[in-house]
């Protein structure tokens, strides 16, 4: 039984790692033209319940992840209402398996670096709504060894196209909505046998309601839904497409005008395939200069 759980988990690991970068409420608000931002993230998640075709097959398939991300952003004002924000993200961290999947061991290293360059339009609405469009490209240079069950790198290219709309109801209330699609190239050296792993398009939708309690402090509650990502191994369908919904609660606070901290807690609500996150903690430090 434990072996079958481990085999199921192997197919879900790319999905686990691809969630390392998630849009937080307010992320698509434009920075001032010419500004730079340096961000440091810490993300911890615990998982123990494992699902297959909507049925729980294990409650002791424990996989914890501790991921850090270093992110640099530079804002360029293309016009009065259009901002372009090229940026680079460098993930690193560790994965640890225990319980029914303890044989998978653990790993640490660097993930696949990401570049993105969102365009953010400030619209001529009553409260200056924001429309954003962001392409992401993941470079397959992270830590990867086909003989290891757990890897931080994926050994394949990945690209995401993301669209966002922020509706400002008033100076205090806003609704963030984000939708994206992610495509991945084949991993032609997957597992000890060097198999060919292919993945279908992954789709995600996120929404959050934000409340500016004070000029320095914001609360947000929201969630999201992920679907797609079914894989084939050497052309054989693995029947592992995901359908996951989750919830998030976020607090953001400016310690000073150019230094911001953010804390977010979350959990998966419903899972069709793979791991169910029992608890997630995301921390972020942002410095604007």
Tab-separated table of C-alpha atoms in Angstrom:
chain	number	residue	atom	x	y	z
A	1	UNK	CA	0.000	0.000	0.000
A	2	UNK	CA	2.768	2.444	0.883
A	3	UNK	CA	4.457	1.783	-2.468
A	4	UNK	CA	1.288	2.663	-4.401
A	5	UNK	CA	0.986	5.880	-2.412
A	6	UNK	CA	4.566	6.782	-3.311
A	7	UNK	CA	3.900	6.197	-7.004
A	8	UNK	CA	0.823	8.438	-6.888
A	9	UNK	CA	2.799	11.137	-5.105
A	10	UNK	CA	5.560	11.166	-7.729
A	11	UNK	CA	3.080	12.306	-10.347
A	12	UNK	CA	1.843	15.130	-8.104
A	13	UNK	CA	5.198	16.682	-7.153
A	14	UNK	CA	5.458	19.075	-10.131
A	15	UNK	CA	2.000	20.393	-9.190
A	16	UNK	CA	3.084	20.933	-5.571
A	17	UNK	CA	6.126	22.939	-6.619
A	18	UNK	CA	4.326	24.982	-9.275
A	19	UNK	CA	2.220	26.554	-6.502
A	20	UNK	CA	5.280	28.155	-4.931
A	21	UNK	CA	4.481	31.514	-6.589
A	22	UNK	CA	0.985	32.756	-5.808
A	23	UNK	CA	-0.549	36.188	-6.324
A	24	UNK	CA	-1.302	37.987	-3.062
A	25	UNK	CA	-4.097	40.572	-2.711
A	26	UNK	CA	-2.886	43.911	-4.021
A	27	UNK	CA	0.022	42.488	-6.044
A	28	UNK	CA	-1.282	44.066	-9.253
A	29	UNK	CA	-1.426	47.568	-7.785
A	30	UNK	CA	1.270	49.479	-9.745
A	31	UNK	CA	4.462	50.708	-8.119
A	32	UNK	CA	5.486	54.348	-8.652
A	33	UNK	CA	7.404	54.849	-11.908
A	34	UNK	CA	11.141	54.440	-11.363
A	35	UNK	CA	10.737	52.565	-8.079
A	36	UNK	CA	12.565	49.360	-7.218
A	37	UNK	CA	11.280	46.681	-4.870
A	38	UNK	CA	13.082	43.816	-3.178
A	39	UNK	CA	10.908	41.068	-1.712
A	40	UNK	CA	11.726	38.044	0.417
A	41	UNK	CA	9.130	35.281	0.840
A	42	UNK	CA	8.897	32.334	3.208
A	43	UNK	CA	6.220	29.735	2.481
A	44	UNK	CA	5.499	26.692	4.652
A	45	UNK	CA	2.863	24.059	3.905
A	46	UNK	CA	1.892	20.773	5.578
A	47	UNK	CA	0.112	17.933	3.798
A	48	UNK	CA	-0.933	14.495	5.052
A	49	UNK	CA	-4.178	13.560	3.283
A	50	UNK	CA	-3.734	12.063	-0.191
A	51	UNK	CA	-6.630	11.828	-2.647
A	52	UNK	CA	-7.210	9.812	-5.797
A	53	UNK	CA	-10.318	10.385	-7.952
A	54	UNK	CA	-11.959	12.289	-5.105
A	55	UNK	CA	-11.372	9.544	-2.521
A	56	UNK	CA	-8.928	9.772	0.373
A	57	UNK	CA	-6.398	6.944	-0.010
A	58	UNK	CA	-4.113	7.926	2.868
A	59	UNK	CA	-4.170	10.216	5.888
A	60	UNK	CA	-0.481	9.716	6.662
A	61	UNK	CA	1.259	10.654	3.401
A	62	UNK	CA	3.120	13.561	4.911
A	63	UNK	CA	4.880	16.088	2.704
A	64	UNK	CA	6.059	19.388	4.131
A	65	UNK	CA	7.583	22.176	2.088
A	66	UNK	CA	9.620	25.183	3.151
A	67	UNK	CA	10.165	27.528	0.233
A	68	UNK	CA	11.933	30.876	0.111
A	69	UNK	CA	11.778	33.278	-2.822
A	70	UNK	CA	13.974	36.296	-3.496
A	71	UNK	CA	12.266	38.727	-5.887
A	72	UNK	CA	13.423	41.960	-7.519
A	73	UNK	CA	11.071	44.388	-9.299
A	74	UNK	CA	11.761	47.568	-11.279
A	75	UNK	CA	8.836	49.787	-12.294
A	76	UNK	CA	8.938	51.676	-15.595
A	77	UNK	CA	6.295	54.268	-16.411
A	78	UNK	CA	5.422	53.841	-20.091
A	79	UNK	CA	2.708	56.488	-19.906
A	80	UNK	CA	0.642	58.284	-17.306
A	81	UNK	CA	-1.683	55.279	-16.955
A	82	UNK	CA	0.564	52.361	-17.951
A	83	UNK	CA	3.272	50.739	-15.838
A	84	UNK	CA	5.690	47.976	-16.892
A	85	UNK	CA	7.374	46.030	-14.086
A	86	UNK	CA	10.130	43.595	-15.187
A	87	UNK	CA	11.190	41.260	-12.385
A	88	UNK	CA	13.078	38.109	-11.518
A	89	UNK	CA	12.275	35.477	-8.886
A	90	UNK	CA	14.772	33.033	-7.390
A	91	UNK	CA	13.128	30.190	-5.393
A	92	UNK	CA	14.955	27.892	-2.989
A	93	UNK	CA	13.995	25.563	-0.159
A	94	UNK	CA	13.337	22.004	0.887
A	95	UNK	CA	10.769	19.195	0.699
A	96	UNK	CA	10.424	16.475	3.329
A	97	UNK	CA	8.379	13.273	3.032
A	98	UNK	CA	7.374	11.039	5.947
A	99	UNK	CA	4.675	8.611	7.033
A	100	UNK	CA	3.353	6.393	4.237
A	101	UNK	CA	5.645	8.117	1.727
A	102	UNK	CA	8.717	8.314	3.946
A	103	UNK	CA	10.696	6.290	1.410
A	104	UNK	CA	10.764	9.363	-0.843
A	105	UNK	CA	13.123	11.051	1.628
A	106	UNK	CA	13.842	14.755	1.453
A	107	UNK	CA	15.643	17.283	-0.698
A	108	UNK	CA	16.873	20.846	-0.613
A	109	UNK	CA	18.271	23.181	-3.225
A	110	UNK	CA	17.193	25.879	-5.652
A	111	UNK	CA	14.050	25.915	-7.739
A	112	UNK	CA	13.653	27.054	-11.327
A	113	UNK	CA	14.215	30.842	-11.660
A	114	UNK	CA	11.343	32.882	-13.084
A	115	UNK	CA	11.211	36.094	-15.080
A	116	UNK	CA	8.061	38.125	-15.591
A	117	UNK	CA	7.157	41.625	-16.761
A	118	UNK	CA	3.583	42.609	-15.866
A	119	UNK	CA	1.826	45.435	-17.660
A	120	UNK	CA	-0.565	47.381	-15.409
A	121	UNK	CA	-3.131	49.810	-16.763
A	122	UNK	CA	-4.818	52.353	-14.487
A	123	UNK	CA	-8.299	52.725	-15.964
A	124	UNK	CA	-10.412	55.913	-16.151
A	125	UNK	CA	-13.071	54.572	-13.774
A	126	UNK	CA	-14.450	56.382	-10.747
A	127	UNK	CA	-11.907	54.833	-8.361
A	128	UNK	CA	-9.129	54.012	-10.862
A	129	UNK	CA	-9.528	50.271	-11.414
A	130	UNK	CA	-6.468	48.295	-12.544
A	131	UNK	CA	-6.129	45.810	-15.405
A	132	UNK	CA	-2.967	43.719	-15.499
A	133	UNK	CA	-1.398	41.242	-17.890
A	134	UNK	CA	1.676	39.224	-16.908
A	135	UNK	CA	3.689	36.575	-18.792
A	136	UNK	CA	5.959	34.295	-16.730
A	137	UNK	CA	8.805	32.094	-17.951
A	138	UNK	CA	10.375	29.405	-15.734
A	139	UNK	CA	13.946	28.387	-16.617
A	140	UNK	CA	14.817	24.677	-16.059
A	141	UNK	CA	18.087	25.214	-14.190
A	142	UNK	CA	16.962	24.340	-10.650
A	143	UNK	CA	18.232	21.391	-8.603
A	144	UNK	CA	17.227	18.174	-10.386
A	145	UNK	CA	18.404	14.559	-10.325
A	146	UNK	CA	16.292	11.951	-12.083
A	147	UNK	CA	17.387	9.361	-9.519
A	148	UNK	CA	15.925	11.395	-6.655
A	149	UNK	CA	12.222	11.102	-5.895
A	150	UNK	CA	12.055	14.713	-4.677
A	151	UNK	CA	13.471	17.660	-6.632
A	152	UNK	CA	13.127	21.435	-6.408
A	153	UNK	CA	13.760	21.877	-10.138
A	154	UNK	CA	11.460	20.403	-12.795
A	155	UNK	CA	13.874	19.828	-15.725
A	156	UNK	CA	11.408	21.439	-18.137
A	157	UNK	CA	10.330	24.858	-19.314
A	158	UNK	CA	7.147	26.349	-17.943
A	159	UNK	CA	5.225	29.438	-19.102
A	160	UNK	CA	2.244	31.225	-17.563
A	161	UNK	CA	-0.033	33.954	-18.894
A	162	UNK	CA	-1.916	35.780	-16.172
A	163	UNK	CA	-4.635	38.435	-16.322
A	164	UNK	CA	-5.882	40.501	-13.393
A	165	UNK	CA	-8.605	43.034	-12.710
A	166	UNK	CA	-8.805	45.107	-9.539
A	167	UNK	CA	-12.108	46.859	-8.915
A	168	UNK	CA	-11.896	49.635	-6.341
A	169	UNK	CA	-15.355	50.047	-4.842
A	170	UNK	CA	-14.079	52.944	-2.737
A	171	UNK	CA	-10.789	54.094	-1.203
A	172	UNK	CA	-11.222	51.367	1.445
A	173	UNK	CA	-12.697	48.390	-0.435
A	174	UNK	CA	-11.384	46.491	-3.470
A	175	UNK	CA	-11.916	43.184	-5.258
A	176	UNK	CA	-8.879	41.442	-6.797
A	177	UNK	CA	-9.524	38.821	-9.485
A	178	UNK	CA	-6.791	36.856	-11.253
A	179	UNK	CA	-6.956	34.126	-13.889
A	180	UNK	CA	-4.055	32.306	-15.509
A	181	UNK	CA	-3.067	29.406	-17.717
A	182	UNK	CA	0.233	27.517	-17.457
A	183	UNK	CA	1.921	25.371	-20.079
A	184	UNK	CA	4.910	23.068	-19.564
A	185	UNK	CA	7.338	21.446	-21.972
A	186	UNK	CA	8.109	17.743	-21.682
A	187	UNK	CA	10.579	16.425	-19.122
A	188	UNK	CA	12.465	13.845	-21.187
A	189	UNK	CA	14.499	12.546	-18.260
A	190	UNK	CA	11.903	11.798	-15.586
A	191	UNK	CA	12.568	9.138	-12.970
A	192	UNK	CA	15.376	6.610	-12.828
A	193	UNK	CA	14.352	5.136	-16.201
A	194	UNK	CA	14.507	8.519	-17.959
A	195	UNK	CA	10.843	8.484	-18.996
A	196	UNK	CA	9.052	11.269	-20.877
A	197	UNK	CA	6.682	13.258	-18.659
A	198	UNK	CA	4.139	15.548	-20.318
A	199	UNK	CA	1.528	17.741	-18.645
A	200	UNK	CA	-1.689	19.319	-19.885
A	201	UNK	CA	-2.469	23.002	-19.385
A	202	UNK	CA	-3.040	24.103	-15.806
A	203	UNK	CA	-5.685	26.756	-15.056
A	204	UNK	CA	-6.134	28.811	-11.910
A	205	UNK	CA	-8.626	31.459	-10.787
A	206	UNK	CA	-8.150	33.586	-7.664
A	207	UNK	CA	-10.276	36.254	-6.016
A	208	UNK	CA	-9.962	38.279	-2.828
A	209	UNK	CA	-11.830	41.112	-1.138
A	210	UNK	CA	-9.528	43.726	0.414
A	211	UNK	CA	-10.313	46.205	3.163
A	212	UNK	CA	-7.949	49.092	3.951
A	213	UNK	CA	-8.457	49.302	7.709
A	214	UNK	CA	-5.965	52.156	7.985
A	215	UNK	CA	-3.624	53.778	5.439
A	216	UNK	CA	-0.961	51.316	6.656
A	217	UNK	CA	-2.922	48.099	7.279
A	218	UNK	CA	-5.002	45.976	4.920
A	219	UNK	CA	-7.028	42.795	5.493
A	220	UNK	CA	-8.085	40.439	2.717
A	221	UNK	CA	-10.070	37.222	2.475
A	222	UNK	CA	-10.349	35.091	-0.628
A	223	UNK	CA	-9.546	31.850	-2.317
A	224	UNK	CA	-9.013	30.108	-5.596
A	225	UNK	CA	-9.589	27.106	-7.792
A	226	UNK	CA	-7.053	25.052	-9.776
A	227	UNK	CA	-7.841	22.559	-12.535
A	228	UNK	CA	-6.031	20.706	-15.320
A	229	UNK	CA	-2.406	19.463	-15.119
A	230	UNK	CA	-3.199	15.862	-16.139
A	231	UNK	CA	0.022	14.063	-17.092
A	232	UNK	CA	1.182	11.278	-19.366
A	233	UNK	CA	4.254	9.112	-18.804
A	234	UNK	CA	5.767	7.738	-22.012
A	235	UNK	CA	2.421	8.476	-23.636
A	236	UNK	CA	0.358	6.621	-21.016
A	237	UNK	CA	-2.393	8.702	-19.377
A	238	UNK	CA	-1.840	8.877	-15.597
A	239	UNK	CA	-5.454	9.981	-14.865
A	240	UNK	CA	-4.149	12.554	-12.399
A	241	UNK	CA	-5.792	15.834	-13.403
A	242	UNK	CA	-6.310	18.139	-10.434
A	243	UNK	CA	-9.379	19.967	-9.162
A	244	UNK	CA	-8.533	21.892	-6.007
A	245	UNK	CA	-10.192	24.777	-4.173
A	246	UNK	CA	-8.512	26.727	-1.370
A	247	UNK	CA	-9.028	29.637	1.007
A	248	UNK	CA	-6.697	32.443	2.155
A	249	UNK	CA	-6.667	35.198	4.796
A	250	UNK	CA	-4.079	37.960	4.429
A	251	UNK	CA	-2.842	40.848	6.573
A	252	UNK	CA	-0.524	43.477	5.090
A	253	UNK	CA	1.095	46.277	7.085
A	254	UNK	CA	3.525	49.090	6.265
A	255	UNK	CA	6.004	49.400	9.140
A	256	UNK	CA	7.216	52.581	7.470
A	257	UNK	CA	6.384	54.141	4.084
A	258	UNK	CA	8.891	51.953	2.192
A	259	UNK	CA	8.885	48.761	4.301
A	260	UNK	CA	5.963	46.331	4.256
A	261	UNK	CA	5.294	43.004	5.948
A	262	UNK	CA	2.619	40.522	4.935
A	263	UNK	CA	1.294	37.352	6.578
A	264	UNK	CA	-1.107	34.923	4.958
A	265	UNK	CA	-2.686	31.722	6.250
A	266	UNK	CA	-4.607	29.218	4.174
A	267	UNK	CA	-5.868	25.704	3.668
A	268	UNK	CA	-7.250	23.544	0.888
A	269	UNK	CA	-11.031	23.231	0.949
A	270	UNK	CA	-11.648	20.415	-1.518
A	271	UNK	CA	-9.223	18.189	-3.437
A	272	UNK	CA	-9.961	15.745	-6.232
A	273	UNK	CA	-6.446	14.449	-6.843
A	274	UNK	CA	-3.199	14.532	-4.905
A	275	UNK	CA	-2.310	16.261	-1.651
A	276	UNK	CA	-4.659	18.304	0.491
A	277	UNK	CA	-2.884	21.127	2.290
A	278	UNK	CA	-3.967	21.121	5.915
A	279	UNK	CA	-2.160	24.365	6.701
A	280	UNK	CA	-0.221	27.015	4.818
A	281	UNK	CA	1.711	30.030	6.075
A	282	UNK	CA	3.101	32.639	3.682
A	283	UNK	CA	5.268	35.483	4.977
A	284	UNK	CA	6.607	38.348	2.882
A	285	UNK	CA	8.928	41.285	3.482
A	286	UNK	CA	8.932	44.097	0.884
A	287	UNK	CA	11.322	47.036	0.652
A	288	UNK	CA	10.738	49.820	-1.886
A	289	UNK	CA	13.695	52.008	-2.847
